[in-house]
Tab-separated table of C-alpha atoms in Angstrom:
chain	number	residue	atom	x	y	z
A	60	MET	CA	29.593	-0.569	-8.379
A	61	TYR	CA	30.673	-0.703	-11.996
A	62	GLN	CA	28.250	1.496	-13.927
A	63	PRO	CA	28.273	1.684	-17.745
A	64	PRO	CA	26.194	4.785	-18.550
A	65	HIS	CA	23.520	2.902	-20.530
A	66	PHE	CA	22.664	0.710	-17.505
A	67	ARG	CA	22.449	3.544	-14.964
A	68	GLU	CA	19.018	4.173	-13.416
A	69	GLU	CA	18.980	7.526	-11.619
A	70	ASP	CA	15.268	8.019	-10.983
A	71	LEU	CA	14.796	7.983	-7.203
A	72	GLY	CA	11.189	6.804	-7.435
A	73	THR	CA	12.237	3.812	-9.534
A	74	GLN	CA	15.024	2.995	-7.094
A	75	HIS	CA	12.651	3.229	-4.139
A	76	ALA	CA	10.090	1.027	-5.895
A	77	LEU	CA	12.677	-1.745	-6.251
A	78	ILE	CA	13.590	-1.485	-2.565
A	79	ARG	CA	9.943	-1.816	-1.572
A	80	ALA	CA	9.340	-4.734	-3.932
A	81	HIS	CA	12.514	-6.562	-2.845
A	82	SER	CA	12.876	-5.409	0.741
A	83	LEU	CA	15.008	-8.337	1.919
A	84	GLY	CA	18.306	-6.593	1.374
A	85	LEU	CA	21.907	-7.380	2.189
A	86	LEU	CA	23.361	-5.300	5.029
A	87	ILE	CA	27.121	-5.058	4.554
A	88	THR	CA	29.607	-3.527	6.986
A	89	SER	CA	33.364	-3.350	7.263
A	90	GLY	CA	34.301	-2.750	10.878
A	91	ASN	CA	36.025	-4.191	13.920
A	92	SER	CA	34.685	-7.684	13.162
A	93	GLY	CA	35.838	-7.599	9.545
A	94	LEU	CA	33.635	-7.720	6.462
A	95	ILE	CA	30.091	-8.848	7.394
A	96	ALA	CA	27.004	-9.346	5.218
A	97	ASN	CA	23.587	-10.272	6.602
A	98	PRO	CA	20.234	-10.619	4.786
A	99	VAL	CA	17.774	-8.328	6.570
A	100	PRO	CA	14.220	-7.069	5.880
A	101	PHE	CA	14.325	-3.282	5.454
A	102	HIS	CA	11.576	-0.689	5.679
A	103	LEU	CA	11.964	2.446	3.546
A	104	ASP	CA	10.596	5.796	4.718
A	105	ALA	CA	10.887	7.908	1.580
A	106	ASP	CA	9.851	11.138	3.340
A	107	ALA	CA	12.224	10.985	6.316
A	108	SER	CA	15.175	12.481	4.403
A	109	ALA	CA	16.046	13.804	0.944
A	110	LYS	CA	16.857	10.369	-0.521
A	111	GLY	CA	14.914	8.284	1.979
A	112	THR	CA	15.728	6.531	5.242
A	113	LEU	CA	16.103	2.783	5.724
A	114	ARG	CA	15.085	1.187	9.002
A	115	LEU	CA	15.732	-2.375	10.152
A	116	HIS	CA	16.455	-4.463	13.201
A	117	LEU	CA	19.024	-7.109	14.027
A	118	ALA	CA	19.075	-9.818	16.662
A	119	ARG	CA	20.913	-8.507	19.700
A	120	ALA	CA	23.112	-11.611	19.463
A	121	ASN	CA	24.204	-10.481	15.977
A	122	GLY	CA	27.391	-8.504	16.598
A	123	GLN	CA	27.060	-6.513	13.375
A	124	TRP	CA	25.113	-3.815	15.226
A	125	LYS	CA	28.103	-3.198	17.496
A	126	ASP	CA	30.295	-2.453	14.490
A	127	ILE	CA	27.654	-0.012	13.255
A	128	ARG	CA	27.528	1.602	16.708
A	129	ASP	CA	31.298	1.999	16.531
A	130	GLY	CA	31.134	3.773	13.157
A	131	ALA	CA	31.530	1.021	10.562
A	132	PRO	CA	30.529	2.157	7.047
A	133	VAL	CA	27.286	0.592	5.850
A	134	LEU	CA	26.152	-0.596	2.421
A	135	ALA	CA	22.635	-1.907	1.721
A	136	VAL	CA	22.089	-3.937	-1.466
A	137	PHE	CA	18.683	-4.794	-2.949
A	138	GLN	CA	18.454	-7.359	-5.749
A	139	GLY	CA	15.496	-7.116	-8.114
A	140	ALA	CA	14.535	-9.279	-11.070
A	141	ASP	CA	17.343	-11.214	-12.737
A	142	SER	CA	17.757	-13.803	-15.470
A	143	TYR	CA	20.344	-15.697	-17.474
A	144	VAL	CA	20.276	-14.635	-21.130
A	145	THR	CA	21.198	-17.235	-23.735
A	146	PRO	CA	22.743	-16.127	-27.048
A	147	SER	CA	20.183	-18.379	-28.734
A	148	TRP	CA	17.595	-15.602	-28.239
A	149	TYR	CA	19.620	-13.101	-30.304
A	150	GLN	CA	19.002	-12.418	-33.971
A	151	THR	CA	22.707	-11.525	-34.076
A	152	LYS	CA	23.558	-15.167	-33.342
A	153	ARG	CA	21.842	-16.208	-36.564
A	154	GLU	CA	23.466	-13.390	-38.519
A	155	THR	CA	27.087	-13.421	-37.335
A	156	GLY	CA	27.429	-15.824	-34.398
A	157	LYS	CA	29.376	-13.111	-32.557
A	158	VAL	CA	27.502	-13.296	-29.259
A	159	VAL	CA	28.075	-14.640	-25.764
A	160	PRO	CA	25.813	-15.419	-22.779
A	161	THR	CA	25.092	-12.728	-20.220
A	162	TRP	CA	22.952	-12.035	-17.170
A	163	ASN	CA	20.238	-9.405	-16.871
A	164	TYR	CA	19.424	-7.843	-13.514
A	165	ALA	CA	18.111	-4.799	-11.666
A	166	ILE	CA	19.846	-3.767	-8.456
A	167	VAL	CA	20.008	-0.862	-6.021
A	168	GLN	CA	22.815	0.003	-3.629
A	169	ALA	CA	22.458	2.566	-0.836
A	170	ARG	CA	24.979	4.094	1.553
A	171	GLY	CA	24.716	6.601	4.347
A	172	PRO	CA	25.332	7.370	8.009
A	173	ALA	CA	23.838	4.700	10.257
A	174	ARG	CA	22.932	4.803	13.908
A	175	VAL	CA	21.892	2.129	16.357
A	176	MET	CA	18.445	2.444	17.939
A	177	GLU	CA	17.666	0.638	21.215
A	178	ASP	CA	14.578	2.576	22.290
A	179	ALA	CA	11.638	0.191	22.679
A	180	ASP	CA	9.131	2.624	21.168
A	181	TRP	CA	11.329	3.122	18.082
A	182	LEU	CA	11.667	-0.650	17.687
A	183	LEU	CA	7.923	-1.144	18.033
A	184	ALA	CA	7.245	1.538	15.407
A	185	GLN	CA	9.751	-0.055	13.016
A	186	ILE	CA	8.227	-3.501	13.400
A	187	ASN	CA	4.729	-2.082	12.977
A	188	ALA	CA	5.710	-0.242	9.802
A	189	MET	CA	7.392	-3.290	8.290
A	190	THR	CA	4.540	-5.601	9.275
A	191	ASN	CA	1.875	-3.272	7.873
A	192	GLN	CA	3.784	-3.004	4.596
A	193	HIS	CA	3.737	-6.752	4.044
A	194	GLU	CA	0.427	-7.649	5.680
A	195	GLY	CA	-1.580	-4.791	4.192
A	196	LYS	CA	-2.484	-6.629	0.973
A	197	ARG	CA	-3.592	-9.823	2.697
A	198	ALA	CA	-7.297	-10.588	3.028
A	199	LEU	CA	-6.853	-11.222	6.766
A	200	PRO	CA	-3.786	-9.186	7.740
A	201	TRP	CA	-1.942	-9.989	10.943
A	202	SER	CA	-0.978	-7.067	13.152
A	203	ILE	CA	1.309	-6.600	16.128
A	204	GLY	CA	-1.799	-6.093	18.260
A	205	ASP	CA	-2.825	-9.712	17.602
A	206	ALA	CA	-0.046	-10.878	19.925
A	207	PRO	CA	-0.053	-10.276	23.720
A	208	GLU	CA	1.599	-6.961	24.596
A	209	ASP	CA	3.906	-8.506	27.213
A	210	PHE	CA	5.075	-11.072	24.640
A	211	ILE	CA	5.916	-8.343	22.107
A	212	ARG	CA	7.735	-6.268	24.720
A	213	ALA	CA	9.806	-9.314	25.653
A	214	GLN	CA	10.648	-9.897	21.988
A	215	LEU	CA	11.815	-6.296	21.626
A	216	LYS	CA	14.491	-6.903	24.241
A	217	GLY	CA	16.147	-9.381	21.891
A	218	ILE	CA	16.613	-6.989	18.974
A	219	VAL	CA	18.477	-3.787	18.132
A	220	GLY	CA	17.367	-1.236	15.544
A	221	VAL	CA	19.415	0.460	12.848
A	222	GLU	CA	18.511	3.601	10.917
A	223	ILE	CA	20.339	4.556	7.718
A	224	GLU	CA	19.817	7.993	6.204
A	225	ILE	CA	20.548	7.428	2.523
A	226	ALA	CA	23.301	9.758	1.358
A	227	GLU	CA	24.207	7.899	-1.852
A	228	ILE	CA	21.978	5.623	-3.907
A	229	GLU	CA	22.721	3.902	-7.195
A	230	GLY	CA	20.484	1.924	-9.507
A	231	LYS	CA	21.694	-0.411	-12.219
A	232	TRP	CA	19.200	-1.907	-14.662
A	233	LYS	CA	21.120	-4.219	-17.020
A	234	VAL	CA	18.199	-5.366	-19.128
A	235	SER	CA	19.475	-5.816	-22.710
A	236	GLN	CA	19.107	-2.125	-23.599
A	237	ASN	CA	22.602	-2.229	-25.126
A	238	ARG	CA	21.490	-4.828	-27.699
A	239	PRO	CA	19.988	-4.171	-31.160
A	240	VAL	CA	16.205	-4.032	-31.380
A	241	THR	CA	15.903	-7.513	-32.868
A	242	ASP	CA	18.022	-8.995	-30.093
A	243	ARG	CA	15.934	-7.283	-27.401
A	244	LYS	CA	12.752	-8.621	-28.936
A	245	GLY	CA	14.269	-12.095	-28.971
A	246	VAL	CA	15.260	-11.826	-25.305
A	247	ALA	CA	11.780	-10.665	-24.262
A	248	ALA	CA	10.130	-13.456	-26.245
A	249	GLY	CA	12.501	-16.013	-24.756
A	250	LEU	CA	11.805	-14.787	-21.225
A	251	ASP	CA	8.078	-15.040	-21.898
A	252	GLU	CA	8.547	-18.783	-22.262
A	253	MET	CA	10.359	-19.130	-18.934
A	254	PRO	CA	8.380	-19.540	-15.681
A	255	GLY	CA	8.776	-16.653	-13.273
A	256	GLN	CA	10.448	-14.268	-15.722
A	257	ASP	CA	7.517	-11.955	-16.449
A	258	ASP	CA	9.130	-9.069	-14.550
A	259	MET	CA	12.379	-9.275	-16.492
A	260	ALA	CA	10.564	-9.589	-19.831
A	261	GLU	CA	8.646	-6.418	-18.963
A	262	LEU	CA	11.859	-4.582	-18.039
A	263	VAL	CA	13.511	-5.574	-21.329
A	264	ARG	CA	10.545	-4.220	-23.273
A	265	HIS	CA	10.192	-1.055	-21.158
A	266	TYR	CA	13.846	-0.010	-21.247
A	267	GLY	CA	14.176	-0.988	-24.886
A	268	ALA	CA	11.225	1.247	-25.772
A	269	ALA	CA	12.718	4.079	-23.716
A	270	ARG	CA	15.962	3.788	-25.663
A	271	GLU	CA	14.115	3.965	-28.966
A	272	ALA	CA	12.036	7.004	-27.919
């Protein structure tokens, strides 16, 4: 992806944190069936390889897994916080008027060799790991063991697993760090007034402070 140096986020822990927080990623392949993109929940095992390993499953009826089996290159995209940024938040607008709208966002892209996994025990472990990740913080977490074993085993027959060992990972945090201090403060204050934009306001402040340090 296009990467101006000031937006590049190279810290692997930060990249992994975004994947975990926004684990519904986009699985993209270019293979025998053409260009395919499917939204899929991913589970990240950070310790399974140097840059981490992504595990997921697809419906057996979803032909994308066959392209992966046949060697199609794979790209996984994870979209974090994002927000429209109005020029009205910039001090520069009041000083010169030489500003335009933009969009702030944080995103991670990962590539690597992928293999198809059809073993029932592997699939069960992947589903358990993903379920525990998302149920763990609930007061009354649901677990795979709450469902009848024969029902779960029957469900496993309808899915196919995919494992991606991350070979390349890129992070891009475009969060107003290229703007003057007064503009960044205006963006953060503006985001504070918008419902659901707390995460982006925090990123603008954090990366702005890092630039000033």
